[in-house]
Structure formats: structure tokens, C-alpha cells
mmCIF file of C-alpha atoms in Angstrom:
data_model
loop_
_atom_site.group_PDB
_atom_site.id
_atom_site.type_symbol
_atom_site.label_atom_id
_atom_site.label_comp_id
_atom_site.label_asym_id
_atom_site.label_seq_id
_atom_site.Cartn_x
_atom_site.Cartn_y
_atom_site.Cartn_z
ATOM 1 C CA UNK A 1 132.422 93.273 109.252
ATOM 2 C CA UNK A 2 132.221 96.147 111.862
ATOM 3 C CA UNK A 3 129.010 97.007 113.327
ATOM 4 C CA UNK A 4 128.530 99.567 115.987
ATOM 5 C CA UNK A 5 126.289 102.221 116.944
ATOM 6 C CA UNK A 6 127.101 106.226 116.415
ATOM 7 C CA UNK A 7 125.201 109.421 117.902
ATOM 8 C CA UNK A 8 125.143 112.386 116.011
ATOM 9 C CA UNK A 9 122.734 115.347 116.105
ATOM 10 C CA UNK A 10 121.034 113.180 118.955
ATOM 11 C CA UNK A 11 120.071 111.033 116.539
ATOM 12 C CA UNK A 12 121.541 107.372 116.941
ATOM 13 C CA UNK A 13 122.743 105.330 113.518
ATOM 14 C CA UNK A 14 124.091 101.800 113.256
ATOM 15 C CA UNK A 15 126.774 101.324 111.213
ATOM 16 C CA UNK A 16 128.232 98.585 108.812
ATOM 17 C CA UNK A 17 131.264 98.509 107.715
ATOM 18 C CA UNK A 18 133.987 96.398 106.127
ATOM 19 C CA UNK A 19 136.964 98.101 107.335
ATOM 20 C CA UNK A 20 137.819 99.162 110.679
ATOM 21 C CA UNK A 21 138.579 102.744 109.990
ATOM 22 C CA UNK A 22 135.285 104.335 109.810
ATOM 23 C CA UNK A 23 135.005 102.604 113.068
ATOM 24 C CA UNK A 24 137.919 104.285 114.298
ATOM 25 C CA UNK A 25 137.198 107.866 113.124
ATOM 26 C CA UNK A 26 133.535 106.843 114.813
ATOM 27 C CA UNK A 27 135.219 106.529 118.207
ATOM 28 C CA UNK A 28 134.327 109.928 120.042
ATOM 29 C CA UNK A 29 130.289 109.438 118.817
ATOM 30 C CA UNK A 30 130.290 105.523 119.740
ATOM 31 C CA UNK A 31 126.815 105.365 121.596
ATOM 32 C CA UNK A 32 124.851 102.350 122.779
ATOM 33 C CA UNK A 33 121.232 104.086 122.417
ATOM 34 C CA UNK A 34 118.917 102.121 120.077
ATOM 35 C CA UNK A 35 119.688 103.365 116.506
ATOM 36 C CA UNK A 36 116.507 105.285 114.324
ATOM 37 C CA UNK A 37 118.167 103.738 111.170
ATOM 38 C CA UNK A 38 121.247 101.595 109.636
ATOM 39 C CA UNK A 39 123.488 102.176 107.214
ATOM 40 C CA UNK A 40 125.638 99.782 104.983
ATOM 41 C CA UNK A 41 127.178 99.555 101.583
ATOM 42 C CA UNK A 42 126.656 97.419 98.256
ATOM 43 C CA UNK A 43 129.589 97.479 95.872
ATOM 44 C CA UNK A 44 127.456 99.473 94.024
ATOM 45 C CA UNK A 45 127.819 102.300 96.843
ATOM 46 C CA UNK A 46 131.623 102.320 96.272
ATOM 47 C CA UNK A 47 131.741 102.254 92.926
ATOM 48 C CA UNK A 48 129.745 105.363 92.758
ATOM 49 C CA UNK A 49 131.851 107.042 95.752
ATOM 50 C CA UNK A 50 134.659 106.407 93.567
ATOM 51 C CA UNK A 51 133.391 108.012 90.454
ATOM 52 C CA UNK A 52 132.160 111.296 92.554
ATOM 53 C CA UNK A 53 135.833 110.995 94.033
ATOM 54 C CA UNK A 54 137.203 111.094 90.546
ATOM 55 C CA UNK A 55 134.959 113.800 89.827
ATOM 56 C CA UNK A 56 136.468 116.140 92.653
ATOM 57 C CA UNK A 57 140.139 115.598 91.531
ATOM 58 C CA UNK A 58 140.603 113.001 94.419
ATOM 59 C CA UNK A 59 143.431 110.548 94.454
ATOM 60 C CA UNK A 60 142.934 108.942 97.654
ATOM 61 C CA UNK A 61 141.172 106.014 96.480
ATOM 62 C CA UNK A 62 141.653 103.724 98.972
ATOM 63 C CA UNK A 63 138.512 101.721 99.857
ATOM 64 C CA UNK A 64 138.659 102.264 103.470
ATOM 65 C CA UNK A 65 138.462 106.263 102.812
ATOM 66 C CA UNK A 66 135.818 105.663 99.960
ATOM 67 C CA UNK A 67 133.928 103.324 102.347
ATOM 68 C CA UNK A 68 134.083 106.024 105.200
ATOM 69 C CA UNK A 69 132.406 109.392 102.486
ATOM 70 C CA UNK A 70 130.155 106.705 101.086
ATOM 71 C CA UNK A 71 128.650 106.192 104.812
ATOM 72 C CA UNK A 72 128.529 109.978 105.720
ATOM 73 C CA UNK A 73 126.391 110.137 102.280
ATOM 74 C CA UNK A 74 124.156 107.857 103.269
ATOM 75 C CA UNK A 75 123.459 108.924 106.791
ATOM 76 C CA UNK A 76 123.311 112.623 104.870
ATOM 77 C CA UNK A 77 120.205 111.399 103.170
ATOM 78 C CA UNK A 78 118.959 109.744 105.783
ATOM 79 C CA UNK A 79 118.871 112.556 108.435
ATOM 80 C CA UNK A 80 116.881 114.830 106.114
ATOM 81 C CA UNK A 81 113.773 112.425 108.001
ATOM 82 C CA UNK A 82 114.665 113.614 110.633
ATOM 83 C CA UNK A 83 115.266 117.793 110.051
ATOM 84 C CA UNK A 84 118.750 117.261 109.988
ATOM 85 C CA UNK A 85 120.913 118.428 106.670
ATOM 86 C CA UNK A 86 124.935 118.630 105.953
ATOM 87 C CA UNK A 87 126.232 121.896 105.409
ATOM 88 C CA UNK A 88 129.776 122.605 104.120
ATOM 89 C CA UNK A 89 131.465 124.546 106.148
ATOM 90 C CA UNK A 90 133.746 125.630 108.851
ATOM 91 C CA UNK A 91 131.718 125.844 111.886
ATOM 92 C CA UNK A 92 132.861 127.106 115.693
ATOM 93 C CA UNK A 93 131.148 127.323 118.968
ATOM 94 C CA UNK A 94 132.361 130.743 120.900
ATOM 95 C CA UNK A 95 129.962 130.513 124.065
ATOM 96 C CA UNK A 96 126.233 128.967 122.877
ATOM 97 C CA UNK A 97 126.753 130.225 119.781
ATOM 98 C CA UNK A 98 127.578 128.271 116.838
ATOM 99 C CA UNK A 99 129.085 130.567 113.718
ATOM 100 C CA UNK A 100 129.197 128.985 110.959
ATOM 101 C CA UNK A 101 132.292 130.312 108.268
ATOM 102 C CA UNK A 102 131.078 129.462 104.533
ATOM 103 C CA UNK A 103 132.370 130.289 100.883
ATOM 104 C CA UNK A 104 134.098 129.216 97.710
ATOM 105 C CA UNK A 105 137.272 126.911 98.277
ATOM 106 C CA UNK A 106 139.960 128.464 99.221
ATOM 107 C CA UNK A 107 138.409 131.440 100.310
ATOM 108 C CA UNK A 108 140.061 131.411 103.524
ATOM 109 C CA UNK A 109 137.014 129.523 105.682
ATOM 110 C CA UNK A 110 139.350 127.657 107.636
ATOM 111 C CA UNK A 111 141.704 130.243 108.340
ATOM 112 C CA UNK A 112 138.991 132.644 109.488
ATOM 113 C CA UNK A 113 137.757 129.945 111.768
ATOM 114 C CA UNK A 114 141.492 129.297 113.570
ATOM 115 C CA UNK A 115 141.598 133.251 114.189
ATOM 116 C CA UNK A 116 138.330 132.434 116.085
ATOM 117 C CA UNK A 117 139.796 129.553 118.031
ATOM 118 C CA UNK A 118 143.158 131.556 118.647
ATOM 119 C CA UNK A 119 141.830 135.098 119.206
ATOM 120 C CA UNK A 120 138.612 134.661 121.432
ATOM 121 C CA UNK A 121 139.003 131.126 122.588
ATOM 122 C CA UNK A 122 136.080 129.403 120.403
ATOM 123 C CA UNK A 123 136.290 125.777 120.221
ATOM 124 C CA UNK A 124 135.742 123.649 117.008
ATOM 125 C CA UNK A 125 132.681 121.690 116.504
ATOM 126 C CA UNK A 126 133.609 120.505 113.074
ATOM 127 C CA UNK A 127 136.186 122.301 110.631
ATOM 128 C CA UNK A 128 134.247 120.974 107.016
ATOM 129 C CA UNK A 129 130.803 119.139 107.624
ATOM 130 C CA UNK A 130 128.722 119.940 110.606
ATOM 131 C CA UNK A 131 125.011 118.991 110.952
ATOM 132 C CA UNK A 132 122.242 121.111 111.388
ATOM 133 C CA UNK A 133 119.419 119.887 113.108
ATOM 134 C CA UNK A 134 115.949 122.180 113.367
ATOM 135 C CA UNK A 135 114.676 121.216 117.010
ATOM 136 C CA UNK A 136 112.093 123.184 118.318
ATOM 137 C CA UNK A 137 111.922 125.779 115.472
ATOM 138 C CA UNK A 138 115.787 126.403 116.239
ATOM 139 C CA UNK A 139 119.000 125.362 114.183
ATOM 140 C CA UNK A 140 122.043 123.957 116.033
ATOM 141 C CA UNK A 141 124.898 122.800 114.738
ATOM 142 C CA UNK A 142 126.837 119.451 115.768
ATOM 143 C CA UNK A 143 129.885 117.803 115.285
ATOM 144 C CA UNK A 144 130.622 114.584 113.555
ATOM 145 C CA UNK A 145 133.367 112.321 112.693
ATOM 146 C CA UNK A 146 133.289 113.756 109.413
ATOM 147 C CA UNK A 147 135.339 116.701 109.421
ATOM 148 C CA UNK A 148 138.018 116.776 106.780
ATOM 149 C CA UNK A 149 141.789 116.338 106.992
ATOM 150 C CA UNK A 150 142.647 118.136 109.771
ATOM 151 C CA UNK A 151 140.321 115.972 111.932
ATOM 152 C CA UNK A 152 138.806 118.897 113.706
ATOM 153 C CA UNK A 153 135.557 118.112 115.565
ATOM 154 C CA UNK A 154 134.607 117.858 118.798
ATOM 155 C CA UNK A 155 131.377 116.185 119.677
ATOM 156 C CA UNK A 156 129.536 119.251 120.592
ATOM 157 C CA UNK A 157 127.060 121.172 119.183
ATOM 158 C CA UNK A 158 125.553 124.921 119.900
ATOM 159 C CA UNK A 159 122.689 126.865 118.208
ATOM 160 C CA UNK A 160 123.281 128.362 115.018
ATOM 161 C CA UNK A 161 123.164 131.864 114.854
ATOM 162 C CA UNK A 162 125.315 133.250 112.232
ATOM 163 C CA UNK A 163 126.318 131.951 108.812
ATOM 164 C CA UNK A 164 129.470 134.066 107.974
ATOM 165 C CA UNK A 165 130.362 134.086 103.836
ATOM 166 C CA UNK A 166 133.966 134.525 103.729
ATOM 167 C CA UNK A 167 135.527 136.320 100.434
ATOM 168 C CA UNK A 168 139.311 137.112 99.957
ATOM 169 C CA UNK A 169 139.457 140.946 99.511
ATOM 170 C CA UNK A 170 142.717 143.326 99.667
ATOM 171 C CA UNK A 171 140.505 145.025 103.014
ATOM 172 C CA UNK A 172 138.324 143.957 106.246
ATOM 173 C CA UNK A 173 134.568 144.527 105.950
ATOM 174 C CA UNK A 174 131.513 142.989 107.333
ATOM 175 C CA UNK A 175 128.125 143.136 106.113
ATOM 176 C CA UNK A 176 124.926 141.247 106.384
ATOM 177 C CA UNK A 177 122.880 139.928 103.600
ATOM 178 C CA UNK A 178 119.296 139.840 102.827
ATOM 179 C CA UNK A 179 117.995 136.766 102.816
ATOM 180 C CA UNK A 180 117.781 137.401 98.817
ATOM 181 C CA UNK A 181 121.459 137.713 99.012
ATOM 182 C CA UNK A 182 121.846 135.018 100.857
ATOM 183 C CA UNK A 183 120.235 132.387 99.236
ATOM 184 C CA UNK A 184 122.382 131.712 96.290
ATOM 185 C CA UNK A 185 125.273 131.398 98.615
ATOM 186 C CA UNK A 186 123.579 129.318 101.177
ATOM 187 C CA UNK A 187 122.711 126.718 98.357
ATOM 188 C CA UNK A 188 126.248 126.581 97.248
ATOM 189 C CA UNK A 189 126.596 124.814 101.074
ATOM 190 C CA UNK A 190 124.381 122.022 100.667
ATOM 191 C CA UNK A 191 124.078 119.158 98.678
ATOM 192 C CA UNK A 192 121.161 119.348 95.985
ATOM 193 C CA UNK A 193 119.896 115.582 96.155
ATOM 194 C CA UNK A 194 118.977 114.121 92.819
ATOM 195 C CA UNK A 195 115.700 112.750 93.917
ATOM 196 C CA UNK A 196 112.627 115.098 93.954
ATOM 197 C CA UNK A 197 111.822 114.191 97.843
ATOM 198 C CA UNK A 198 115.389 114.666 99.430
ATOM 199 C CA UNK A 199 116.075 118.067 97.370
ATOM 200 C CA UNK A 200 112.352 118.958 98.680
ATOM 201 C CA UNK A 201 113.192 118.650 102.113
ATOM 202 C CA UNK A 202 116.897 120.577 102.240
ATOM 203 C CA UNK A 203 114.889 123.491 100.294
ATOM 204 C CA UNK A 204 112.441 123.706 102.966
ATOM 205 C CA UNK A 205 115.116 123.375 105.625
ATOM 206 C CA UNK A 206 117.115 126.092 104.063
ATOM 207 C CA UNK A 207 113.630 128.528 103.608
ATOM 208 C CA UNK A 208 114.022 128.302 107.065
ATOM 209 C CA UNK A 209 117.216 128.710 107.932
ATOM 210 C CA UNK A 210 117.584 132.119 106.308
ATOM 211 C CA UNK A 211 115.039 133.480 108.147
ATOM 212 C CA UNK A 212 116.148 131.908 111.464
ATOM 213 C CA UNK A 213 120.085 133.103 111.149
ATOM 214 C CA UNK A 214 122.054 135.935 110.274
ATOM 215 C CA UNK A 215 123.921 135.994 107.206
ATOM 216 C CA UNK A 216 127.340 138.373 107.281
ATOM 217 C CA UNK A 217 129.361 138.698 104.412
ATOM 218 C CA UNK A 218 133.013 139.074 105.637
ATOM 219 C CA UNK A 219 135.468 140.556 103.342
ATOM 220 C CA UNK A 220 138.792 139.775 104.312
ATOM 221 C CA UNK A 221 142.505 140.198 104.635
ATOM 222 C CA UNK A 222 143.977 136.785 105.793
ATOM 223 C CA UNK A 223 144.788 138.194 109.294
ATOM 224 C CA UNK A 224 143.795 138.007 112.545
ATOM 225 C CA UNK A 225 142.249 141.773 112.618
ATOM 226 C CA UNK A 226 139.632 140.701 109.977
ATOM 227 C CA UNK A 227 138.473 137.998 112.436
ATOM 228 C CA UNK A 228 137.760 141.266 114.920
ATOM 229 C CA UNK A 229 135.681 143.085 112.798
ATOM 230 C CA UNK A 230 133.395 140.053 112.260
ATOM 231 C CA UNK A 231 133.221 139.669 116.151
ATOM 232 C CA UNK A 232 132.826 143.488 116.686
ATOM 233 C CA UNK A 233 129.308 142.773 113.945
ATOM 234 C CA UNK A 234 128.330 139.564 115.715
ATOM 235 C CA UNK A 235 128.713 140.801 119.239
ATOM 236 C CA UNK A 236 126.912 143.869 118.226
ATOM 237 C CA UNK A 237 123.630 141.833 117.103
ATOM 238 C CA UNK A 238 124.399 139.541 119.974
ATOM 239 C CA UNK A 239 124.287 142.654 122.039
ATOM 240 C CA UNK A 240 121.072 144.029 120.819
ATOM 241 C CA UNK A 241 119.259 141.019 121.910
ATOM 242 C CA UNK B 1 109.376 123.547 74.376
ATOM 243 C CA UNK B 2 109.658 121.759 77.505
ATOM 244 C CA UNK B 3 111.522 121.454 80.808
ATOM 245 C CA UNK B 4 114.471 119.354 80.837
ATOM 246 C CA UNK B 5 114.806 116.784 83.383
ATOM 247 C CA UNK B 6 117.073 116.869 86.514
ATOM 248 C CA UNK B 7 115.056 120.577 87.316
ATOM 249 C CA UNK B 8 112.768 121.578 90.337
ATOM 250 C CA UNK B 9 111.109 124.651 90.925
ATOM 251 C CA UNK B 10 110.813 125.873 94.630
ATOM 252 C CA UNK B 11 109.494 128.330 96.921
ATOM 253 C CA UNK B 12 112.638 129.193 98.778
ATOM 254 C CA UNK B 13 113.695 132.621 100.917
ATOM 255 C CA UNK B 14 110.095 134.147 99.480
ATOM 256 C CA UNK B 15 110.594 133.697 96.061
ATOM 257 C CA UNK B 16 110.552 131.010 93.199
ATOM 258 C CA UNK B 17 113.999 129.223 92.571
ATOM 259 C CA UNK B 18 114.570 126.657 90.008
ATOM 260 C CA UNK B 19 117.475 124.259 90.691
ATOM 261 C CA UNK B 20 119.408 121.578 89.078
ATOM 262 C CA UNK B 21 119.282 118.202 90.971
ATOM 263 C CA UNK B 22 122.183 116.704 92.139
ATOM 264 C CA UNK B 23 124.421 119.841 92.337
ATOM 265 C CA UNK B 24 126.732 120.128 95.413
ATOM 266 C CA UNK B 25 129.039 122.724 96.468
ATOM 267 C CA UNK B 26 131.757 121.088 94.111
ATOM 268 C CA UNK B 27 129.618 121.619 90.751
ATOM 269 C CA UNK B 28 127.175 123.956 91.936
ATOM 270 C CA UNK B 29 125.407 125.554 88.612
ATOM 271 C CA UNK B 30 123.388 128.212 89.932
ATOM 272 C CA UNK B 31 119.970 128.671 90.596
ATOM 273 C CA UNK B 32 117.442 131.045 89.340
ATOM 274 C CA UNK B 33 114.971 133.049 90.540
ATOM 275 C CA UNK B 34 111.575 133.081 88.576
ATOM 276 C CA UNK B 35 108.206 135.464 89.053
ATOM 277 C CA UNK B 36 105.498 134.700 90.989
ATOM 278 C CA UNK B 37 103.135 133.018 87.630
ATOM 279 C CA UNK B 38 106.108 130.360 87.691
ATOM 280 C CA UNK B 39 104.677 127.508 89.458
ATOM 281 C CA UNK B 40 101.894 127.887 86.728
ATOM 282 C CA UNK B 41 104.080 128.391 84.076
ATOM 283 C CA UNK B 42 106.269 125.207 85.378
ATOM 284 C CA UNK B 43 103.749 122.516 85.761
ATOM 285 C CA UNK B 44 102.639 123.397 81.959
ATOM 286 C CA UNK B 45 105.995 123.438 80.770
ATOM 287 C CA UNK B 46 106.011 119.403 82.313
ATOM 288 C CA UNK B 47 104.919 118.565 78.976
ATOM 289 C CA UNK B 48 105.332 120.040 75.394
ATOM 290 C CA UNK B 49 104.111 123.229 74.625
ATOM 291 C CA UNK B 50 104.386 126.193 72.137
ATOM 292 C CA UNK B 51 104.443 129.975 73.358
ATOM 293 C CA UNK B 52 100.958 130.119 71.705
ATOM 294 C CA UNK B 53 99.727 127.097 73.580
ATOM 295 C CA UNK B 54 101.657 128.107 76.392
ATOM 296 C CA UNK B 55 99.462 131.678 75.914
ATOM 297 C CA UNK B 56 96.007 130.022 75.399
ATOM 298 C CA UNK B 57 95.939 128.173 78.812
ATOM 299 C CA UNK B 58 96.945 131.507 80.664
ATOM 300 C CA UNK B 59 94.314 133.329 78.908
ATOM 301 C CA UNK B 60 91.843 130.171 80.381
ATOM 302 C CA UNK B 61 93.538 130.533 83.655
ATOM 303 C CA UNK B 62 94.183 134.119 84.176
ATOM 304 C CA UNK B 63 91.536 137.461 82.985
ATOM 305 C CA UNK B 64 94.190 138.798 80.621
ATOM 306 C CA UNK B 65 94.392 139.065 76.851
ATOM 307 C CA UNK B 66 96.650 136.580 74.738
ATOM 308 C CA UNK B 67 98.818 139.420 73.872
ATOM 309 C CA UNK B 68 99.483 140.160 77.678
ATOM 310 C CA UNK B 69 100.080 136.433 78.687
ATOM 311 C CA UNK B 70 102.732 136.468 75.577
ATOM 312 C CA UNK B 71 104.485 139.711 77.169
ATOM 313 C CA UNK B 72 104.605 137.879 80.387
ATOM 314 C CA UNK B 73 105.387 134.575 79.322
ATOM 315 C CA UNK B 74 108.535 135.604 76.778
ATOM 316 C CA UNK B 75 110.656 137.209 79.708
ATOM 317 C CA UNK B 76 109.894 133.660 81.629
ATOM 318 C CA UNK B 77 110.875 131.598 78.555
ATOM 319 C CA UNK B 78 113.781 133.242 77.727
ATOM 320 C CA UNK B 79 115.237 133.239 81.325
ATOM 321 C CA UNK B 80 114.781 129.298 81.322
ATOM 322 C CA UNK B 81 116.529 128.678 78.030
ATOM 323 C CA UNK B 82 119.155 130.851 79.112
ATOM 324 C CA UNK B 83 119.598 128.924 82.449
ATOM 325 C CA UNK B 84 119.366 125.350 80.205
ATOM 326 C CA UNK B 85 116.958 124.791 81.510
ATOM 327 C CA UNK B 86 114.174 124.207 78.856
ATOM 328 C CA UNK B 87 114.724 122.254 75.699
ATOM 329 C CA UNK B 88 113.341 124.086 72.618
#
């Protein structure tokens, strides 16, 4: 048994775990601050992680991979006490501001967010499941260990200022969404918890968010260019500030 | 008629949105948007109810005629059993 202490979204977690690979994906968030809460696994736990992988098409069943989505769930849930919510997406930091890339799979989220990284020098603070934390009546965003494949995260966080929906098109357009617009799309983000008090508190959390941040829709080519006429909109409202 | 279970109704973004519980990005099944009387209509719809029954406690609730709550209330009903998510 494993049991160590994590930081994310300052908000410190103790972990259990049975294999040492959550551990080891833990490593860059390792913290010794008292945790707020603890998180461990019954059977029970991985048998449902496994079912939700089989669900998604996933054949990595290993248990130390199951044991590791399983935790992230549970601290998920957990945060919401503490106006903190997982959001699916690719999210970068390009000065203090966090821009946050979301859409349907395959979209072109990621790619978007590596023309940010390569064309204006923003930095990663987690490539597939950031949290956002409301503190002081604004959102930031913050890495985890949690991050997808690629493993790109960096413990960092910045306030979140711009939710960018990405959508494959044959041209390169920008524009921003009402927050009518943007709900349905924002939703699609965020887990929907299946008890009435959780999926109470992410709605709330996402009432606000939509008024806090802007909401672009970026139509794009998969090329860099499309990544400048995102920035040329961003820096714009940016700008006007 | 009556709400199935698994549904919440929320005021989200300034307007009424019923969702399904447990949905996630990977099986996301839509939410939709409802009129402002929803949150009335909702909590009667918690247990079993007719359009006619339905119309009787808006005409308690509300100063219109039965005929006007059933204009209001068939627009509302059909947009739930469309979405799935009221049982007939």
C-alpha cells in the first residue's frame, strides 16, 4: 500500500493506493501540507472503473491504470466541496492567462493547443483534464497528474479567461458565443454526476463560469495560421481591457 | 405522465435546463432548455399527473383560464417526451 500526500488546485489530498504508479505519475504534486480529504479504493471502485473503461472502447485494463482514473474520479467528486470541478479539455497558460481549447474528439483540441505552445511560446498546464477552481469570484485553471497520454502538465495554474470551442472546418474563423450558445457546449466538458448534490454543484459552477469567461468558437484549418486568428480575437479582448 | 428518473431541472446561463444525470463528455445526451413556468411544471410532474390535472393546479396557482394553462402546458409536455424525458 502507497500512501502519500498530493497538492492540486491548492487543495492537499492523501492518497491510497495499491500500486506504485499512481504514485509515480503523483511525483511533480507530492506535497507534505495536511490533506482536506483522503481517497482510497474498494474493489467495488475498480470494478466499476472497469465497466466505464469498457464503456469508452478502452483496452488498457490493467489495474494499475484503472486504479490511477478510479482515484482522479474520486478526488473529481470530492473537489466539487471545495469549488473545484474537472473540465475536459486542452488547456495552456500564454502569460497569466489560461485558454482553455474544448470540443468533440478529434476535433483538433490538441493540435490547436501545440500551435499555441510552438507559435507564441505558451506553456502546458494540462493537455486533457485541468481543474478549475473559483477563488475569489475568479476561475483558474491548474494542472494535475492527470493529463492523458501524452503526459502533458506542468504543475501550474493561471486564471481562466477564455474557453475556445474548436470545430474542424475547410476555413479559419473566430467567433464568440453567447452564453446561450455556450452552454450546451460547455456541459459537453464536464462530468454530469449521478447524484442530485454533485450535479447541483458543477451546474452552479458552470452558471458561473459562462458569465466569468469568454467563449470563442474557432473554426479551423489544422494549421498553424488558424491558431493566429484565435490570438489576433483573444489579444484583441485582452487589449480592450 | 411523469418524469423519469436520472433527470434534474436547473437554472443554468439564465435559463431552465433539464439534464440527464450521469452524462459525461463521452455519452453526453443533450440538455434542454425549458420556459420560465418549468420549475412549477417540474416539481408537479415528480409525481403522476394528467394534462387536465396538470391544468387544474396551474389554474389554482396561476390567474389564467384552464384553456390557457393547457396552451402553455402542451408545448412543455411535448418538449419533455421528445427529450425522454417524461414517461407517458
Amino acid at each position: 500500500m502507497y500512501e502519500f500526500n498530493i497538492e492540486i488546485a491548492n487543495i492537499p489530498i492523501k492518497i491510497f493506493s495499491k500500486h506504485k504508479y499512481v504514485y509515480e505519475q503523483c511525483y511533480d504534486y507530492l506535497t507534505e501540507k495536511n490533506p482536506f480529504f483522503s481517497v482510497s479504493l474498494s474493489n467495488e471502485d475498480i470494478l466499476k472503473e472497469m465497466t466505464i473503461a469498457n464503456k469508452n472502447g478502452k483496452t488498457d485494463l490493467d489495474e494499475k491504470y484503472l486504479e490511477s482514473t478510479a482515484i482522479y474520479r474520486k478526488i473529481c467528486e470530492k473537489i466539487l466541496d471545495y469549488d473545484a470541478f474537472m473540465m475536459h479539455s486542452a488547456t495552456v497558460k500564454l502569460d497569466d492567462t489560461a485558454i482553455a481549447f474544448i470540443g468533440k474528439s478529434g476535433a483538433g483540441k490538441t493540435t490547436q493547443s501545440m500551435f499555441w505552445i510552438n507559435e507564441f511560446g505558451a506553456e502546458y498546464i494540462n493537455g486533457d483534464k485541468p481543474i478549475i477552481r473559483l477563488i475569489d469570484g475568479s476561475f483558474f485553471a491548474f494542472g494535475t497528474p492527470w493529463c492523458g497520454k501524452e503526459r502533458l502538465n506542468n504543475n501550474t495554474y493561471a486564471k481562466l479567461e477564455f474557453l475556445v470551442q474548436v470545430v474542424k472546418s475547410d476555413k479559419n474563423a473566430v467567433q464568440e458565443l453567447s452564453s446561450y450558445d455556450a452552454l450546451p457546449v460547455v456541459l459537453k466538458q464536464v462530468h454530469l454526476w449521478d447524484d442530485e448534490i454533485s450535479l447541483s454543484k458543477i451546474m452552479d459552477m458552470i452558471d458561473k463560469l459562462i458569465e466569468s469567461v469568454k467563449v470563442l468558437r474557432l473554426y479551423c484549418k489544422k494549421e498553424p495560421i488558424s491558431a493566429h486568428v484565435a490570438f489576433e480575437k483573444i489579444f484583441n479582448f485582452i487589449e480592450e481591457k | 405522465m411523469k418524469l423519469k428518473k436520472g433527470f434534474v431541472l436547473k437554472k443554468t446561463a439564465g435559463r431552465y435546463v433539464a439534464v440527464s444525470m450521469g452524462d459525461d463528455y463521452n455519452g453526453f445526451m443533450g440538455m434542454v432548455t425549458l420556459s420560465g413556468t418549468a420549475p412549477f411544471y417540474w416539481e408537479l410532474l415528480k409525481s403522476e399527473q394528467t394534462l387536465d390535472s396538470l391544468a387544474e393546479s396551474v389554474t389554482k396557482e396561476y390567474d389564467v383560464t384552464k384553456e390557457e394553462a393547457i396552451k402553455d402546458l402542451k408545448p412543455f409536455i411535448k418538449k419533455l417526451l421528445d427529450a425522454g424525458i417524461l414517461e407517458e
